[in-house]
Coordinates of N, CA and C in Angstrom, one line a residue:
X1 N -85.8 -30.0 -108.7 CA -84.9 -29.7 -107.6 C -85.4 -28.4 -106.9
X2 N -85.8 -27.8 -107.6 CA -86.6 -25.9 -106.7 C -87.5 -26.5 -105.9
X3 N -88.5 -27.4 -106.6 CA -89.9 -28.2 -105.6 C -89.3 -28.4 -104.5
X4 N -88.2 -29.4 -104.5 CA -87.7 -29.6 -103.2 C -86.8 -28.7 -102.4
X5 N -86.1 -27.9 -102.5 CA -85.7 -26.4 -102.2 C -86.8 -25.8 -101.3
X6 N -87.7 -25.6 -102.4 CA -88.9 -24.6 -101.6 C -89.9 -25.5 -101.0
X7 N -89.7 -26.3 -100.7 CA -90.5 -27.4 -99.5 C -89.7 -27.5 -98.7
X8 N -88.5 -27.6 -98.5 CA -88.1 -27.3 -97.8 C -88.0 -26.6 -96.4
X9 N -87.7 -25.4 -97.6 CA -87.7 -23.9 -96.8 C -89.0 -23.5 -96.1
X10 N -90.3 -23.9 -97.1 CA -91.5 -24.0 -95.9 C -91.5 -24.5 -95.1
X11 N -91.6 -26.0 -94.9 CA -91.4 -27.0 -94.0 C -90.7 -26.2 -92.7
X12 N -89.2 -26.2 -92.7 CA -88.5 -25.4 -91.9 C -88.8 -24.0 -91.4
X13 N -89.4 -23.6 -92.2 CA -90.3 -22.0 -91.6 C -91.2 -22.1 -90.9
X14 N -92.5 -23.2 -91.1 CA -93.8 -23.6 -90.5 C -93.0 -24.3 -89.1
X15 N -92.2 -24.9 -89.5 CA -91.9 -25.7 -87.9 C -91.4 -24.5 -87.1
X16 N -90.4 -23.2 -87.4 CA -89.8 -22.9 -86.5 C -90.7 -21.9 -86.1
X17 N -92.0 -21.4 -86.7 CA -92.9 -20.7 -86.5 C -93.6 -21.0 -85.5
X18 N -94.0 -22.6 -85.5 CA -94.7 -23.2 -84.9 C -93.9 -23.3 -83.3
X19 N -92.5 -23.3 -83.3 CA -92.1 -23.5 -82.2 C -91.8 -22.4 -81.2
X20 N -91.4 -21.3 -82.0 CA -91.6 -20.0 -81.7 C -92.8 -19.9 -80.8
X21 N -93.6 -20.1 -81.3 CA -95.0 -19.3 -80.6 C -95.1 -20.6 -79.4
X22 N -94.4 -21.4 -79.5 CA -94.5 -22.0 -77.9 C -93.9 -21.4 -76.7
X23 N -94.9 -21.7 -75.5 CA -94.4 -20.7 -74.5 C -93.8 -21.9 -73.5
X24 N -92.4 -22.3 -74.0 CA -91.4 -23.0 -73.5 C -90.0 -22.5 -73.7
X25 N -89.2 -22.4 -72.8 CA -87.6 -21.4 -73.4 C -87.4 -22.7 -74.3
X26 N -87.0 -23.7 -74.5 CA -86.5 -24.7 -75.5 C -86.7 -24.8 -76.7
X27 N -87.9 -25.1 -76.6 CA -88.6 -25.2 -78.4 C -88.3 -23.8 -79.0
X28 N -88.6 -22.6 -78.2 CA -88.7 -21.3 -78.5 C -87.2 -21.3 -79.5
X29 N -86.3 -21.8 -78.4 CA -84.7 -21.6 -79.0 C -84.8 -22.6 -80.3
X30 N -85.2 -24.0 -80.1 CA -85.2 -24.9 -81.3 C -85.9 -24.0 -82.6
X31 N -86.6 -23.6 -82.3 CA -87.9 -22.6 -83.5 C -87.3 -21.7 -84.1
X32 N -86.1 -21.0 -83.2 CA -85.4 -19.8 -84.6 C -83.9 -20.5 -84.9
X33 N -83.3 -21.6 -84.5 CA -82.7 -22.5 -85.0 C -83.1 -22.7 -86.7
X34 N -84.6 -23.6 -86.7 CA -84.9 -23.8 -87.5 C -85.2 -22.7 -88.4
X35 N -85.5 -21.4 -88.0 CA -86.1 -20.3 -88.9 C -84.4 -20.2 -89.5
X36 N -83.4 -20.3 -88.8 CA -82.1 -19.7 -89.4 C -81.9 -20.7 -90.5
X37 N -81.9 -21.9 -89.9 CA -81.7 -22.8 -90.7 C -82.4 -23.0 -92.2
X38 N -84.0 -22.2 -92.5 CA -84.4 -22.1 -93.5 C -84.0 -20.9 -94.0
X39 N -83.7 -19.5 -93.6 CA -82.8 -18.5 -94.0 C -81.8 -18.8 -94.6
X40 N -80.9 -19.6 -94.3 CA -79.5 -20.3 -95.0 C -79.9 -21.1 -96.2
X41 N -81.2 -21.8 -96.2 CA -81.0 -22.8 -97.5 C -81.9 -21.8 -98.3
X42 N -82.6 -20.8 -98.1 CA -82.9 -19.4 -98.9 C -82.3 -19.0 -99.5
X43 N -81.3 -18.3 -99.2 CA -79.8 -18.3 -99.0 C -79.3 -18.7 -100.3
X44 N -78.6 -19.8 -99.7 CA -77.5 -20.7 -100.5 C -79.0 -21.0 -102.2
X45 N -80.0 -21.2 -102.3 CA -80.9 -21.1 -103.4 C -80.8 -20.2 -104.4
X46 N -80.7 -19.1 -103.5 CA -80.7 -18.0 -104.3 C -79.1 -17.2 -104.9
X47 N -77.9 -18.8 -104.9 CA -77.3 -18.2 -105.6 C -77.1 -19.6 -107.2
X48 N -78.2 -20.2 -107.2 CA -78.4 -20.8 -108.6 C -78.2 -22.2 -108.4
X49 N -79.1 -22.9 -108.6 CA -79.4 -24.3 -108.4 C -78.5 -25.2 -109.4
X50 N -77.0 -25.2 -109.7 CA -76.5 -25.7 -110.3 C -76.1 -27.2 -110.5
X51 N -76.6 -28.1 -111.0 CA -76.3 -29.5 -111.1 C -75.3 -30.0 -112.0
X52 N -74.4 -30.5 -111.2 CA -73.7 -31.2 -111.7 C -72.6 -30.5 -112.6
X53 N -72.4 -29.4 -112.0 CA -71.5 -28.2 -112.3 C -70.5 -28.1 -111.7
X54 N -69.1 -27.6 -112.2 CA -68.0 -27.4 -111.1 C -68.8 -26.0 -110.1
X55 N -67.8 -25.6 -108.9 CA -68.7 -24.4 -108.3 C -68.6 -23.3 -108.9
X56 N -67.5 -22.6 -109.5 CA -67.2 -21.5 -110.2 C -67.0 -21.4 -111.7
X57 N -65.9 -22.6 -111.6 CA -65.0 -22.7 -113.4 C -65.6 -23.5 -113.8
X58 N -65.8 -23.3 -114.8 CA -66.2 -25.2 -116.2 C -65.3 -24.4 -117.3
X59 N -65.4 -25.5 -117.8 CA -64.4 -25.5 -119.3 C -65.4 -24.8 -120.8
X60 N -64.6 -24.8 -121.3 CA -64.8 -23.5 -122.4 C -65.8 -22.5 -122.2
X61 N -65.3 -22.2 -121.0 CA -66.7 -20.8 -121.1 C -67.8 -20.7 -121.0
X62 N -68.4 -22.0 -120.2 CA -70.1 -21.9 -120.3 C -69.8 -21.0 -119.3
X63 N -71.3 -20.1 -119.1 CA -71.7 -19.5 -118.3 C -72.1 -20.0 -117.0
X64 N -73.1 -21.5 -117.3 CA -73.5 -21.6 -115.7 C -72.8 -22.3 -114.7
X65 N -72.9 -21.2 -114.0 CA -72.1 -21.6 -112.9 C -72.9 -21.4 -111.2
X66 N -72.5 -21.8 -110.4 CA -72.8 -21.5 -109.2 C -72.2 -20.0 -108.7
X67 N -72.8 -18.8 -108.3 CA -72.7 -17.6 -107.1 C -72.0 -17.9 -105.7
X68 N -70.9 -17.6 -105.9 CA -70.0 -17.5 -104.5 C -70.4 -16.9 -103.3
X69 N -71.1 -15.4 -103.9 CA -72.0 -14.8 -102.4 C -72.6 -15.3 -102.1
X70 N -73.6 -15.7 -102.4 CA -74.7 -16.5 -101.7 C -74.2 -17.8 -100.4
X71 N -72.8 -18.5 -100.8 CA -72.3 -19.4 -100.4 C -71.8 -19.0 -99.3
X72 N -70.9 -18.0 -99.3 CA -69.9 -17.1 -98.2 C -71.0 -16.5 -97.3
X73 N -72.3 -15.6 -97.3 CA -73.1 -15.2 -96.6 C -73.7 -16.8 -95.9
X74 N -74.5 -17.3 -96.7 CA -74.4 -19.1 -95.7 C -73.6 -19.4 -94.9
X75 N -72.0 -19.2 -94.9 CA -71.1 -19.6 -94.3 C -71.1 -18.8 -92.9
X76 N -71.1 -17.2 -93.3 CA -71.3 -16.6 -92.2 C -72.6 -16.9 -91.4
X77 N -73.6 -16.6 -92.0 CA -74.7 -16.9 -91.4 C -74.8 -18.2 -90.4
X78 N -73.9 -19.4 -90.8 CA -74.1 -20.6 -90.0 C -73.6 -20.1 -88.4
X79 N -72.0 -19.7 -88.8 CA -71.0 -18.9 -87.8 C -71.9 -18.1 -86.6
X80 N -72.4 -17.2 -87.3 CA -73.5 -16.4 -86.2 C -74.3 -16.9 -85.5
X81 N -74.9 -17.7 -86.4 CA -76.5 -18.2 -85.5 C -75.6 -19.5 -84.5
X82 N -74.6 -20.2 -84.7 CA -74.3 -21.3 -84.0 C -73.8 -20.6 -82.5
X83 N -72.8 -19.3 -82.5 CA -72.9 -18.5 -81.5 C -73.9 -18.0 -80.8
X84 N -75.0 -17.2 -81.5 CA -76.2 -17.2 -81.0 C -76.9 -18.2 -80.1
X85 N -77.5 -19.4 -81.2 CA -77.6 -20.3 -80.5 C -77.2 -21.0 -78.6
X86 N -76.1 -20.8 -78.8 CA -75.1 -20.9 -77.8 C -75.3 -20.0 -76.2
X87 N -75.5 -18.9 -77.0 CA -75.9 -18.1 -76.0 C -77.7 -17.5 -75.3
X88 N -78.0 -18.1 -76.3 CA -80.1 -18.1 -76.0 C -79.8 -19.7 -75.0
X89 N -79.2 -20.6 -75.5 CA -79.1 -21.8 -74.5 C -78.5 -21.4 -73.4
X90 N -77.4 -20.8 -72.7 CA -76.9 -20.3 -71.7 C -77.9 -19.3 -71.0
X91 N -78.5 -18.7 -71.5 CA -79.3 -17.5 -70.9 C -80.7 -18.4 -70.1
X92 N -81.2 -19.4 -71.4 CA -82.6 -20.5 -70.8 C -82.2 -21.6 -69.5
X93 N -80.8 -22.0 -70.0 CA -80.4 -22.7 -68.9 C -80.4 -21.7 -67.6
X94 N -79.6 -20.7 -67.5 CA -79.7 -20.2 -66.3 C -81.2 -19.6 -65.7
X95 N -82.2 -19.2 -66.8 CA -83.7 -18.9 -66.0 C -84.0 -20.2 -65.6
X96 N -83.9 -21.1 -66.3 CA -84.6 -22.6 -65.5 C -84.2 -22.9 -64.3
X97 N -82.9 -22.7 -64.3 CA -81.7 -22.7 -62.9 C -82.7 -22.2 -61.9
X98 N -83.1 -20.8 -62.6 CA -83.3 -19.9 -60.9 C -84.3 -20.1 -60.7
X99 N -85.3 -20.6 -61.9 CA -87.2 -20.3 -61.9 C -87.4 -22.0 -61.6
X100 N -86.8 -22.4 -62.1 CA -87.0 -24.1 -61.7 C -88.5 -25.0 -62.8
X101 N -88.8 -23.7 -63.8 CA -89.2 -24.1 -65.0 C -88.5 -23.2 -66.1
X102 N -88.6 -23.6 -67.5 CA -88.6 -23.2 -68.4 C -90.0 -22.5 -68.9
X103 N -91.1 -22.4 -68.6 CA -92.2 -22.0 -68.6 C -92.1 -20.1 -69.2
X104 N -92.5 -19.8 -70.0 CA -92.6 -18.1 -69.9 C -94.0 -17.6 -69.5
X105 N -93.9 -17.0 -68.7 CA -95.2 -17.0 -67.9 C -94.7 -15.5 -67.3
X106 N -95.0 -14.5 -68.4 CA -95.5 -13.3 -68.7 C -96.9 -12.9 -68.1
X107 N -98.3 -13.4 -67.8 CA -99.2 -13.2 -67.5 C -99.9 -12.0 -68.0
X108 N -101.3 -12.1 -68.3 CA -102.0 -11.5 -68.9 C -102.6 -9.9 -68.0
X109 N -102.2 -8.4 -69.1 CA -102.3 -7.3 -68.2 C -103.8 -7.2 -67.5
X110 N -103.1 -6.8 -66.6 CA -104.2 -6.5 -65.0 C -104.5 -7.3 -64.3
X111 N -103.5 -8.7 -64.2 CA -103.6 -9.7 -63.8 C -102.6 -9.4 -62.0
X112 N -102.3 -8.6 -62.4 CA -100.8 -7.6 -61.5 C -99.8 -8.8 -61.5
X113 N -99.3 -9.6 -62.6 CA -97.8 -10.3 -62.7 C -97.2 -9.6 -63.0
X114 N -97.3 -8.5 -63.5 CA -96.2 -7.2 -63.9 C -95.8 -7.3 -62.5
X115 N -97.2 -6.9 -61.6 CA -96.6 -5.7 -60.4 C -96.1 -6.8 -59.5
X116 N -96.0 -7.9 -59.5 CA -95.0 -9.0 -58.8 C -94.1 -9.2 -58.9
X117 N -93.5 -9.3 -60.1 CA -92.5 -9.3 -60.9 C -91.7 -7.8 -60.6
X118 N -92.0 -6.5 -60.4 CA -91.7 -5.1 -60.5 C -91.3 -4.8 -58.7
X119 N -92.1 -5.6 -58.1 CA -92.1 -5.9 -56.8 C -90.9 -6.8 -55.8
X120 N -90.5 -7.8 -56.7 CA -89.2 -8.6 -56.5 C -88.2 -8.1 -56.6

């Protein structure tokens, strides 16, 4: 079960890494999506891979149990990033609006796209 846990969490890291470093507003947004998304199942792993366990109580006193922190920080963490989310989409949608690409097109120094940009 960890094998698959931490395949996971790579998987979902390499993708959002990969999308990150795209110079598109969308993917960029999909890319820390995903990074959040492997943050949370980091997260939620690291409060004890319990199988087949109640979440807190079991009977006579065994010890293993599942960690409630870990659960409740996931919880919040989903909360934030889906706001976030929300609002990196509002912000891309309106540069596309005005730029008529999604394109980031920063340009390389001494190329004077600064001084165009500084110029407008």
């Amino acid at each position: 079960m960890e094998v698959v846990v931490a395949s996971a969490v790579g998987v979902l890291t390499a993708s959002g890494i990969y999308l990150v470093l795209r110079l598109r507003a969308f993917p960029v947004i999909l890319g820390l999506a995903l990074l959040s998304y492997a943050a949370n199942v980091f997260l939620f792993a690291a409060g004890r891979l319990a199988i087949n366990m109640p979440p807190v109580l079991s009977k006579y006193g065994e010890a293993s149990y599942s960690d409630p922190l870990p659960q409740a920080l996931v919880l919040t963490a989903i909360v934030i990033s889906f706001g976030m989310t929300a609002v990196l989409v509002m912000v891309a949608l309106a540069a596309y609006l005005k730029a008529g690409s999604d394109a980031v097109n920063m340009g390389a120094p001494g190329t004077g796209a600064e001084d165009e940009e500084a110029g407008s």
